Short mmCIF file of C-alpha atoms and ligand atoms in Angstrom, two decimals:
data_model
loop_
_atom_site.label_atom_id
_atom_site.label_comp_id
_atom_site.label_asym_id
_atom_site.label_seq_id
_atom_site.Cartn_x
_atom_site.Cartn_y
_atom_site.Cartn_z
CA MET A 1 52.51 87.65 18.31
CA GLU A 2 53.87 90.95 19.70
CA VAL A 3 56.33 91.69 22.58
CA GLY A 4 56.90 95.65 22.36
CA SER A 5 57.85 96.45 19.09
CA LEU A 6 59.15 92.61 18.72
CA LYS A 7 57.02 90.65 16.13
CA ILE A 8 57.74 86.80 16.08
CA ALA A 9 56.34 84.04 13.64
CA TYR A 10 56.80 80.39 12.96
CA ALA A 11 56.32 77.99 10.45
CA PRO A 12 55.87 74.23 10.98
CA GLY A 13 58.75 71.61 8.84
CA LYS A 14 56.56 69.56 6.04
CA VAL A 15 57.02 65.55 5.04
CA ILE A 16 55.86 63.91 1.67
CA LEU A 17 54.00 61.43 1.65
CA PHE A 18 53.70 60.27 -1.75
CA GLY A 19 55.31 61.47 -4.91
CA GLU A 20 58.72 63.11 -4.02
CA HIS A 21 60.94 63.47 -7.37
CA ALA A 22 57.98 62.65 -9.39
CA VAL A 23 56.12 65.89 -8.59
CA VAL A 24 59.03 67.54 -10.41
CA TYR A 25 57.70 66.03 -13.48
CA SER A 26 54.16 67.30 -13.02
CA GLN A 27 53.06 64.17 -11.51
CA PRO A 28 50.60 64.61 -8.44
CA ALA A 29 52.08 64.42 -4.60
CA ILE A 30 50.93 64.92 -0.99
CA ALA A 31 52.71 66.79 1.36
CA VAL A 32 51.48 67.08 5.48
CA PRO A 33 52.66 69.69 7.71
CA VAL A 34 54.99 68.86 10.91
CA THR A 35 54.07 70.72 13.64
CA GLN A 36 56.72 69.07 16.13
CA VAL A 37 59.54 71.07 14.26
CA LYS A 38 59.29 74.63 13.34
CA ALA A 39 60.79 77.51 12.46
CA ARG A 40 60.98 81.07 14.12
CA ALA A 41 61.75 84.86 12.48
CA ALA A 42 61.73 88.00 14.84
CA VAL A 43 61.90 91.06 13.10
CA GLU A 44 63.03 94.04 15.25
CA THR A 45 63.01 97.77 15.05
CA GLY A 46 66.60 98.77 14.34
CA LEU A 47 68.85 101.79 15.26
CA GLU A 48 68.30 104.90 12.71
CA GLY A 49 70.71 104.22 10.10
CA GLN A 50 71.22 100.49 10.72
CA GLY A 51 69.60 99.38 7.89
CA ILE A 52 68.71 95.41 7.66
CA THR A 53 70.49 93.11 9.88
CA ILE A 54 69.83 89.31 9.20
CA VAL A 55 70.88 87.43 12.20
CA ALA A 56 71.10 83.42 12.01
CA GLU A 57 70.81 82.26 15.02
CA ASP A 58 72.00 78.66 14.54
CA LEU A 59 74.93 79.16 12.41
CA GLU A 60 75.78 82.15 14.93
CA GLN A 61 75.82 84.15 11.76
CA SER A 62 75.15 87.76 11.54
CA TYR A 63 75.43 90.29 8.15
CA THR A 64 73.69 93.16 6.70
CA LEU A 65 71.68 93.04 3.51
CA GLU A 66 74.71 94.56 1.86
CA GLN A 67 76.67 92.63 2.81
CA ALA A 68 74.91 89.54 2.49
CA PRO A 69 76.00 87.54 -0.80
CA PRO A 70 73.43 87.70 -4.09
CA ASP A 71 72.54 84.21 -3.54
CA ASP A 72 71.78 84.16 -0.12
CA ALA A 73 68.01 82.80 0.38
CA LEU A 74 67.18 85.05 3.43
CA ARG A 75 68.63 87.77 1.21
CA ALA A 76 66.44 87.11 -1.24
CA ILE A 77 63.13 86.67 1.09
CA VAL A 78 63.89 89.38 2.72
CA VAL A 79 64.10 91.79 -0.35
CA SER A 80 61.09 90.41 -2.09
CA THR A 81 58.71 90.48 0.49
CA LEU A 82 59.40 93.96 1.21
CA GLU A 83 59.35 95.09 -1.80
CA HIS A 84 55.93 92.91 -2.03
CA ILE A 85 54.61 94.77 0.81
CA GLY A 86 55.35 98.01 -1.01
CA VAL A 87 57.95 99.21 1.45
CA GLY A 88 61.29 99.08 0.16
CA THR A 89 64.50 98.04 1.10
CA ARG A 90 65.50 101.09 3.25
CA GLN A 91 64.50 100.75 6.88
CA ASP A 92 66.19 99.88 10.11
CA LEU A 93 65.50 96.16 11.07
CA THR A 94 66.85 93.16 12.80
CA ILE A 95 66.00 90.08 11.27
CA THR A 96 66.64 87.24 13.60
CA VAL A 97 65.75 83.50 12.41
CA SER A 98 66.17 80.28 14.20
CA SER A 99 65.17 76.80 13.57
CA THR A 100 64.17 73.52 15.15
CA ILE A 101 63.94 71.29 11.75
CA PRO A 102 66.74 69.69 11.28
CA ILE A 103 68.47 71.14 7.60
CA ALA A 104 68.62 68.79 4.51
CA ARG A 105 66.32 66.08 5.99
CA GLY A 106 63.39 66.58 3.72
CA LEU A 107 61.39 68.38 6.45
CA GLY A 108 62.00 71.68 4.10
CA SER A 109 63.58 73.67 6.53
CA GLY A 110 64.78 76.39 4.23
CA ALA A 111 61.05 77.02 3.08
CA ALA A 112 59.94 77.29 6.78
CA ILE A 113 62.55 79.78 7.57
CA SER A 114 61.65 81.86 4.64
CA THR A 115 57.94 81.41 5.36
CA ALA A 116 58.59 82.80 9.04
CA VAL A 117 60.46 85.66 7.68
CA VAL A 118 57.35 86.56 5.33
CA ARG A 119 54.83 86.25 8.16
CA ALA A 120 57.21 87.93 10.38
CA LEU A 121 57.97 90.87 7.81
CA GLY A 122 54.13 91.18 7.48
CA GLN A 123 53.31 91.21 10.96
CA HIS A 124 55.74 93.91 11.53
CA PHE A 125 53.96 96.21 8.29
CA ASP A 126 50.67 95.69 9.74
CA ARG A 127 47.94 97.87 8.44
CA ALA A 128 47.47 99.16 12.09
CA GLN A 129 51.13 100.25 12.78
CA TYR A 130 51.73 101.61 9.72
CA LYS A 131 48.60 103.23 8.60
CA HIS A 132 50.90 105.92 6.16
CA PHE A 133 51.86 102.76 3.99
CA GLU A 134 48.00 101.36 3.78
CA HIS A 135 47.58 101.57 0.08
CA LEU A 136 50.74 99.93 -0.14
CA VAL A 137 50.33 96.78 1.83
CA HIS A 138 48.44 93.93 0.48
CA PRO A 139 47.30 91.37 3.33
CA LEU A 140 50.03 88.45 2.79
CA SER A 141 47.75 85.36 2.20
CA PRO A 142 49.18 81.84 1.87
CA GLN A 143 49.22 81.56 -1.37
CA THR A 144 51.15 85.01 -1.73
CA ILE A 145 53.27 83.60 0.61
CA ALA A 146 53.68 80.57 -0.91
CA ASP A 147 54.65 82.36 -3.89
CA LEU A 148 57.21 84.66 -2.39
CA VAL A 149 59.31 81.66 -0.66
CA TYR A 150 59.17 79.42 -3.99
CA GLU A 151 61.38 82.21 -5.69
CA THR A 152 63.82 81.35 -2.48
CA GLU A 153 63.44 77.54 -3.23
CA LYS A 154 65.05 78.29 -6.31
CA ILE A 155 68.23 79.49 -4.58
CA HIS A 156 68.19 76.16 -2.46
CA HIS A 157 66.83 73.69 -5.01
CA GLY A 158 67.50 74.59 -8.20
CA THR A 159 63.98 73.48 -9.63
CA PRO A 160 61.52 73.32 -6.99
CA SER A 161 58.31 71.38 -7.56
CA GLY A 162 56.70 74.11 -5.43
CA ILE A 163 55.61 71.69 -2.97
CA ASP A 164 57.38 72.81 0.22
CA ASN A 165 56.48 76.12 0.24
CA THR A 166 53.19 75.37 -0.39
CA VAL A 167 52.32 72.68 1.98
CA ILE A 168 54.21 74.93 4.77
CA ALA A 169 52.29 78.27 4.32
CA PHE A 170 48.70 76.53 4.29
CA GLU A 171 49.86 74.38 6.85
CA LYS A 172 47.37 71.61 5.64
CA PRO A 173 47.32 68.45 4.03
CA VAL A 174 47.79 69.28 0.28
CA TYR A 175 47.51 67.75 -2.94
CA PHE A 176 49.81 68.96 -5.32
CA VAL A 177 50.28 69.12 -9.07
CA ARG A 178 53.02 71.65 -10.32
CA ASP A 179 51.51 74.95 -12.03
CA ARG A 180 48.25 74.09 -10.65
CA LYS A 181 46.35 75.06 -7.94
CA ILE A 182 46.65 73.57 -4.85
CA GLU A 183 43.83 71.26 -3.39
CA ILE A 184 43.55 70.88 0.28
CA PHE A 185 42.03 67.61 1.11
CA SER A 186 40.18 66.04 4.28
CA VAL A 187 41.95 63.15 6.27
CA LYS A 188 39.16 61.48 7.44
CA ASN A 189 40.53 59.18 10.39
CA PRO A 190 43.83 60.91 11.52
CA PHE A 191 46.82 58.67 11.70
CA LEU A 192 50.06 58.52 13.17
CA LEU A 193 53.72 59.06 11.19
CA ALA A 194 57.05 58.03 12.73
CA ILE A 195 59.76 60.38 10.86
CA ALA A 196 62.92 58.57 11.48
CA ASP A 197 66.02 60.49 10.47
CA THR A 198 69.09 58.27 9.18
CA GLY A 199 71.87 61.38 10.15
CA ILE A 200 72.64 62.03 6.56
CA ALA A 201 72.04 65.56 5.37
CA SER A 202 71.15 64.97 1.51
CA PRO A 203 70.73 68.49 -0.16
CA THR A 204 67.63 68.58 -2.37
CA LYS A 205 69.07 69.97 -5.48
CA ILE A 206 71.79 67.39 -5.87
CA ALA A 207 68.98 64.65 -5.64
CA VAL A 208 67.29 65.84 -8.14
CA SER A 209 69.55 66.51 -10.38
CA HIS A 210 71.14 63.21 -10.17
CA VAL A 211 67.41 61.79 -11.00
CA HIS A 212 67.29 64.42 -14.06
CA ARG A 213 70.21 63.28 -15.47
CA ALA A 214 69.39 59.54 -14.89
CA TRP A 215 65.87 60.67 -16.81
CA GLU A 216 67.71 61.86 -19.72
CA ARG A 217 69.70 59.15 -20.25
CA GLU A 218 66.43 56.36 -19.74
CA ARG A 219 63.63 58.53 -20.25
CA GLU A 220 61.19 55.42 -21.12
CA LYS A 221 61.75 53.79 -17.87
CA TYR A 222 61.76 56.83 -15.40
CA ASP A 223 58.52 58.46 -17.15
CA GLU A 224 56.73 54.96 -16.65
CA ILE A 225 58.20 54.97 -12.75
CA PHE A 226 57.00 58.78 -12.45
CA ASP A 227 53.07 57.99 -14.15
CA GLU A 228 53.09 54.74 -11.08
CA ILE A 229 53.76 57.25 -8.45
CA GLY A 230 51.22 59.32 -9.63
CA THR A 231 48.73 57.14 -9.66
CA ILE A 232 50.15 55.96 -6.36
CA ALA A 233 49.57 59.70 -4.96
CA GLU A 234 46.34 60.17 -6.54
CA MET A 235 45.08 56.43 -4.72
CA GLY A 236 46.88 57.54 -1.25
CA ARG A 237 44.84 61.01 -1.37
CA GLN A 238 41.38 58.63 -1.81
CA ALA A 239 42.74 56.11 0.57
CA ILE A 240 43.31 59.02 3.46
CA GLU A 241 39.86 60.86 2.29
CA ARG A 242 38.30 57.38 2.80
CA GLY A 243 40.02 56.76 6.46
CA GLU A 244 41.42 53.42 4.79
CA ILE A 245 44.73 53.42 6.82
CA GLU A 246 46.15 50.03 5.72
CA ALA A 247 45.71 51.13 2.10
CA VAL A 248 47.89 54.50 2.93
CA GLY A 249 50.53 51.77 4.16
CA ARG A 250 50.49 49.43 1.31
CA LEU A 251 50.79 52.48 -0.99
CA MET A 252 53.80 53.93 0.47
CA ASN A 253 55.19 50.75 0.28
CA GLU A 254 54.68 50.70 -2.81
CA ASN A 255 55.66 54.32 -3.38
CA HIS A 256 59.07 53.24 -1.96
CA ARG A 257 59.78 50.32 -4.23
CA LEU A 258 59.85 52.90 -7.22
CA LEU A 259 61.80 55.42 -5.14
CA GLN A 260 64.15 52.09 -4.83
CA LEU A 261 64.13 51.67 -8.74
CA MET A 262 64.68 55.72 -9.40
CA GLY A 263 68.08 55.10 -7.72
CA VAL A 264 67.18 57.39 -4.54
CA SER A 265 67.28 55.12 -1.49
CA SER A 266 70.47 54.31 0.21
CA PRO A 267 71.56 51.44 2.60
CA GLU A 268 70.61 53.87 5.75
CA LEU A 269 67.13 54.75 4.10
CA GLU A 270 66.49 51.20 3.85
CA GLY A 271 68.16 49.72 7.16
CA LEU A 272 65.28 52.07 8.44
CA VAL A 273 62.40 51.07 6.27
CA GLU A 274 62.79 47.65 7.12
CA ALA A 275 63.14 48.33 11.06
CA ALA A 276 59.86 50.02 10.74
CA ARG A 277 58.17 47.51 8.95
CA GLU A 278 59.61 44.60 10.90
CA GLY A 279 58.40 46.59 14.25
CA GLY A 280 54.59 46.39 12.59
CA ALA A 281 54.15 49.86 10.82
CA LEU A 282 51.83 49.16 8.28
CA GLY A 283 53.96 50.77 5.82
CA ALA A 284 57.16 52.50 5.11
CA LYS A 285 59.12 54.91 2.96
CA LEU A 286 61.94 57.49 2.24
CA SER A 287 60.49 61.18 2.27
CA GLY A 288 62.15 63.92 0.12
CA ALA A 289 64.69 63.98 -1.47
CA GLY A 290 66.21 60.39 -0.64
CA ARG A 291 70.04 59.27 -0.47
CA GLY A 292 69.72 60.58 3.27
CA GLY A 293 67.35 62.74 5.09
CA ASN A 294 64.47 60.64 7.08
CA ILE A 295 61.75 57.81 6.52
CA ILE A 296 57.82 57.62 7.26
CA ALA A 297 56.42 54.75 9.02
CA LEU A 298 52.45 54.72 9.30
CA ILE A 299 52.23 53.69 12.76
CA THR A 300 49.29 53.02 15.52
CA GLN A 301 49.08 54.02 19.20
CA GLU A 302 49.60 50.09 19.29
CA THR A 303 52.44 49.66 17.35
CA ARG A 304 54.50 52.93 18.31
CA SER A 305 56.89 52.09 21.07
CA ARG A 306 57.74 48.63 19.01
CA VAL A 307 58.40 50.72 16.17
CA GLU A 308 60.19 53.38 17.87
CA LEU A 309 62.65 50.67 19.34
CA MET A 310 63.52 48.97 16.00
CA LEU A 311 63.77 51.93 14.32
CA ARG A 312 66.56 53.17 17.25
CA LEU A 313 68.36 49.64 16.68
CA ALA A 314 68.77 50.31 13.26
CA GLY A 315 70.17 53.40 14.01
CA ALA A 316 67.99 56.12 13.42
CA LYS A 317 69.35 59.57 14.89
CA ASP A 318 66.08 60.89 16.21
CA ILE A 319 62.71 59.84 15.55
CA ILE A 320 59.35 62.58 15.98
CA VAL A 321 55.80 60.99 15.86
CA THR A 322 53.12 63.68 14.26
CA GLU A 323 49.56 63.05 14.00
CA VAL A 324 47.95 63.78 9.92
CA SER A 325 44.81 65.20 10.75
O1 PMV B 401 62.78 68.90 0.03
P1 PMV B 401 62.73 67.65 0.09
O2 PMV B 401 64.21 66.77 0.36
O3 PMV B 401 61.38 67.13 1.07
O4 PMV B 401 62.60 67.57 -1.88
C1 PMV B 401 61.54 68.12 -2.28
C2 PMV B 401 61.10 66.92 -2.89
C3 PMV B 401 61.23 66.71 -4.22
O5 PMV B 401 60.23 66.18 -5.10
C4 PMV B 401 62.45 65.85 -4.53
C5 PMV B 401 62.04 68.24 -4.79
C6 PMV B 401 60.77 69.01 -5.26
O6 PMV B 401 61.19 70.09 -5.47
O7 PMV B 401 59.56 68.99 -5.41
#
């Protein structure tokens, strides 16, 4: 999208349907994009000599590339993208980011902002506009974007599996196994998910390291849990491909039980999961790192309003309904 010299790009949020945490230990997982929330990045040619200015609107922060601390994720994605495109960082640009994706709630806010930045920079330095760079500029495929964003995910997450950056860059339901080529699969019968927020921020890095320490203490128990979750993700994919929605719901419940055993649920998450089931959801589970963040509930048009009501009564701070298709 172009407004004068302004290039604007977006990226959606995401939820994990099956397989969070186990995916870090090389089990399969399934994630889907959530287009009701999005990150936005705008790239504009700046004044001559200004260098690169990053404006994080939501945080009311503005800083130059030089001022940014070395572990600043925005700085990292800007530098790696410009290097990838082949134009270097001696540019005069203003890059403005904002997002409607709640932070640290398992919706992939960090990966979405980085993806929007890569896309906007890719548009800014497209072949048509920068003919003299033509020999350098590579098209930014979804996989290239996912790879660039993965590097910044390490800043946010420590040891990310790569699922967030992948589902967000591809914007399709993905079946993901760490270090393997992703598989995009089809959804036979589209279905609805209610995503309900506990209102509690839960940094992924902390939940992942908590699980890692527990795994180190009790390897056998945790490896078994991860294996079972991997099987559920596999079965979940088949159920979605066959349009067996009730089976998807049952598998979500089963996955949630294993996440409880893993120690990543919380009283607030339990309250929302139970409320969704009482409201008639076909299944419900925490989604993402856990200990806070969101739950997801499988609903239908018929159960939608009752599930939403029950979730609100149980204290949900926000509810997004999205269609998986
Ligand atoms: O970003 P979140 O909260 O959806 O968590 C990512 C999912 C984990 O499996 C917990 C971590 C990872 O890197 O896959």
